[in-house]
Amino acid sequence: MRNAMSSAVAGQATPVLALENVSKIYGDTIKVKAVDRLSLQVGVGEFVAVMGPSGSGKSTALNLASGIIAPTSGTVRVGGRDLAQMSEPQAAAFRRDSLGFVFQDFNLVDTLTIQENIMLPLMLRREDPDQMRRRSRTIAERLGIEQVLDNRIYEVSGGQAQRAAIARAIIHGPELLLADEPTGNLDSASAEEVMSVFSALNEQAGVATVVVTHDARTASWCRRVVFIKDGSVYSELYREDSQRAFYDEILNVLKLIGGGAR
Ligand code: ADP
């Protein structure tokens, strides 16, 4: 599994994620081309937002990146590995070990405490309980939720719940963190809180992160925004220094393509 560098172009780091000319057609009789010759690379340590109008193929692209669905044509590589070349058990192990997922509705288990939720990926690996507790506490401290570790989901704020979901997504040290509308269920203060956590993780730990969002404020935390329209890349923006100026630039592109800026 660790032969990622073998496909690297000499002198260039292998991208963490590479969608190469990928198309996805749903349906047998009525066909929907959800993704259309999409090419997208995410490098080591990148922090990328994917935006675009509803139905433009963002979720499909994310599901292709995680190997949950297979492309109709084209190649999807994570760390240089072609997902289509993996057996189902290899693909399951790859998703468990190499990816972290964050969802709009948190996907936390409400019968467990916040700490148990964060430890879940390690529990599935049957790691040492003391070590799991230590690691979950360290991550919780980093994400500012150590004071709610013993609470249940209904006892914490949306921002705290999503930070717990992020802690759970990174506790096993994934090479790629994928987030689908992670601020979609949050008020604006909690959304800022959550995005600052993604941003700090990216800056300090260099976790390559892809955030699908329709919220320009959320996207403005990222270093690059990829706009998708009709299943392929419409344009891209790179952030200079000012988040405020980046936000305005994002709004301008959204005005052109639509995309539900808030
Ligand atoms: P977005 O995330 O940008 O809203 P999606 O990737 O969800 O876009 O959808 C892209 C297109 O593919 C839409 O036309 C949608 O209706 C269609 N689509 C998505 N999932 C399926 C599916 N499982 N079966 C059939 N069509 C689908």
Tab-separated table of N, CA, C and O in Angstrom, residues 2-3 23 34 44 57 61 69 96 100 106 120 124 142 171 175 181-182 184 194 197 200 220 235 241 243 257:
chain	number	residue	atom	x	y	z
A	2	ARG	N	2.133	1.144	0.374
A	2	ARG	CA	2.937	2.354	0.547
A	2	ARG	C	3.892	2.575	-0.617
A	2	ARG	O	5.002	3.025	-0.444
A	3	ASN	N	3.475	2.229	-1.812
A	3	ASN	CA	4.331	2.443	-2.969
A	3	ASN	C	3.899	3.683	-3.732
A	3	ASN	O	3.991	3.765	-4.941
A	23	SER	N	-15.147	10.891	-15.403
A	23	SER	CA	-16.577	11.080	-15.672
A	23	SER	C	-17.376	10.077	-14.863
A	23	SER	O	-16.914	8.966	-14.587
A	34	ALA	N	-23.093	13.211	-14.176
A	34	ALA	CA	-22.920	14.038	-12.976
A	34	ALA	C	-21.552	14.704	-12.959
A	34	ALA	O	-21.409	15.844	-12.512
A	44	VAL	N	0.040	17.806	-1.317
A	44	VAL	CA	0.333	17.604	0.102
A	44	VAL	C	0.109	18.915	0.852
A	44	VAL	O	0.587	19.967	0.438
A	57	GLY	N	-22.258	18.491	-9.420
A	57	GLY	CA	-21.404	17.301	-9.328
A	57	GLY	C	-20.434	17.302	-8.161
A	57	GLY	O	-19.550	16.441	-8.094
A	61	ALA	N	-18.159	14.160	-7.002
A	61	ALA	CA	-16.695	14.252	-7.045
A	61	ALA	C	-16.086	13.794	-5.719
A	61	ALA	O	-15.093	13.062	-5.703
A	69	ILE	N	-17.940	5.599	-4.729
A	69	ILE	CA	-18.454	5.222	-6.053
A	69	ILE	C	-17.285	5.166	-7.039
A	69	ILE	O	-16.263	5.832	-6.833
A	96	ARG	N	-10.564	3.323	5.649
A	96	ARG	CA	-10.452	3.373	7.107
A	96	ARG	C	-9.134	4.037	7.537
A	96	ARG	O	-9.108	4.830	8.464
A	100	GLY	N	-10.229	10.705	6.162
A	100	GLY	CA	-11.083	11.165	7.246
A	100	GLY	C	-12.274	11.873	6.639
A	100	GLY	O	-12.121	12.591	5.640
A	106	PHE	N	-22.865	15.896	11.126
A	106	PHE	CA	-21.901	15.439	12.141
A	106	PHE	C	-21.708	13.917	12.156
A	106	PHE	O	-20.605	13.444	12.357
A	120	LEU	N	-13.714	6.324	18.420
A	120	LEU	CA	-14.341	5.238	17.647
A	120	LEU	C	-13.413	4.600	16.597
A	120	LEU	O	-13.310	3.367	16.544
A	124	LEU	N	-12.312	0.604	16.720
A	124	LEU	CA	-12.502	-0.370	15.644
A	124	LEU	C	-11.198	-1.095	15.338
A	124	LEU	O	-11.194	-2.208	14.841
A	142	ARG	N	-6.482	20.212	21.488
A	142	ARG	CA	-6.059	20.981	20.311
A	142	ARG	C	-7.247	21.664	19.641
A	142	ARG	O	-7.145	22.759	19.112
A	171	ILE	N	-8.146	11.387	14.069
A	171	ILE	CA	-7.416	10.727	15.167
A	171	ILE	C	-6.507	9.603	14.671
A	171	ILE	O	-5.498	9.280	15.290
A	175	GLU	N	-4.309	10.697	5.438
A	175	GLU	CA	-3.546	11.567	4.534
A	175	GLU	C	-4.447	12.579	3.846
A	175	GLU	O	-3.968	13.582	3.318
A	181	GLU	N	-20.050	19.867	3.071
A	181	GLU	CA	-20.852	20.929	3.711
A	181	GLU	C	-20.693	20.915	5.244
A	181	GLU	O	-21.687	20.854	5.973
A	182	PRO	N	-19.458	20.998	5.743
A	182	PRO	CA	-19.254	20.850	7.190
A	182	PRO	C	-19.874	21.974	8.020
A	182	PRO	O	-20.042	21.811	9.231
A	184	GLY	N	-22.815	23.436	7.019
A	184	GLY	CA	-24.186	23.569	6.505
A	184	GLY	C	-25.255	23.621	7.582
A	184	GLY	O	-26.323	24.196	7.366
A	194	VAL	N	-15.557	26.279	13.438
A	194	VAL	CA	-15.212	25.003	12.797
A	194	VAL	C	-14.175	25.215	11.696
A	194	VAL	O	-13.205	24.457	11.577
A	197	VAL	N	-10.754	25.685	12.999
A	197	VAL	CA	-10.152	24.402	13.385
A	197	VAL	C	-9.561	23.685	12.161
A	197	VAL	O	-8.428	23.206	12.186
A	200	ALA	N	-6.392	25.570	11.242
A	200	ALA	CA	-5.258	25.323	12.141
A	200	ALA	C	-4.678	23.936	11.901
A	200	ALA	O	-3.450	23.755	11.880
A	220	SER	N	-13.807	30.918	2.056
A	220	SER	CA	-12.755	31.940	2.147
A	220	SER	C	-11.674	31.575	3.162
A	220	SER	O	-10.614	32.184	3.193
A	235	SER	N	-13.567	27.286	-12.960
A	235	SER	CA	-12.427	28.166	-12.707
A	235	SER	C	-11.865	27.882	-11.318
A	235	SER	O	-12.459	27.120	-10.546
A	241	ASP	N	-3.239	37.181	0.647
A	241	ASP	CA	-3.192	37.292	2.093
A	241	ASP	C	-4.551	37.522	2.743
A	241	ASP	O	-4.869	36.927	3.750
A	243	GLN	N	-8.282	37.357	3.727
A	243	GLN	CA	-9.465	36.490	3.639
A	243	GLN	C	-10.673	37.277	3.139
A	243	GLN	O	-11.495	36.783	2.385
A	257	ILE	N	-21.641	32.038	-11.936
A	257	ILE	CA	-22.066	30.646	-12.178
A	257	ILE	C	-23.271	30.233	-11.344
A	257	ILE	O	-23.814	29.159	-11.546
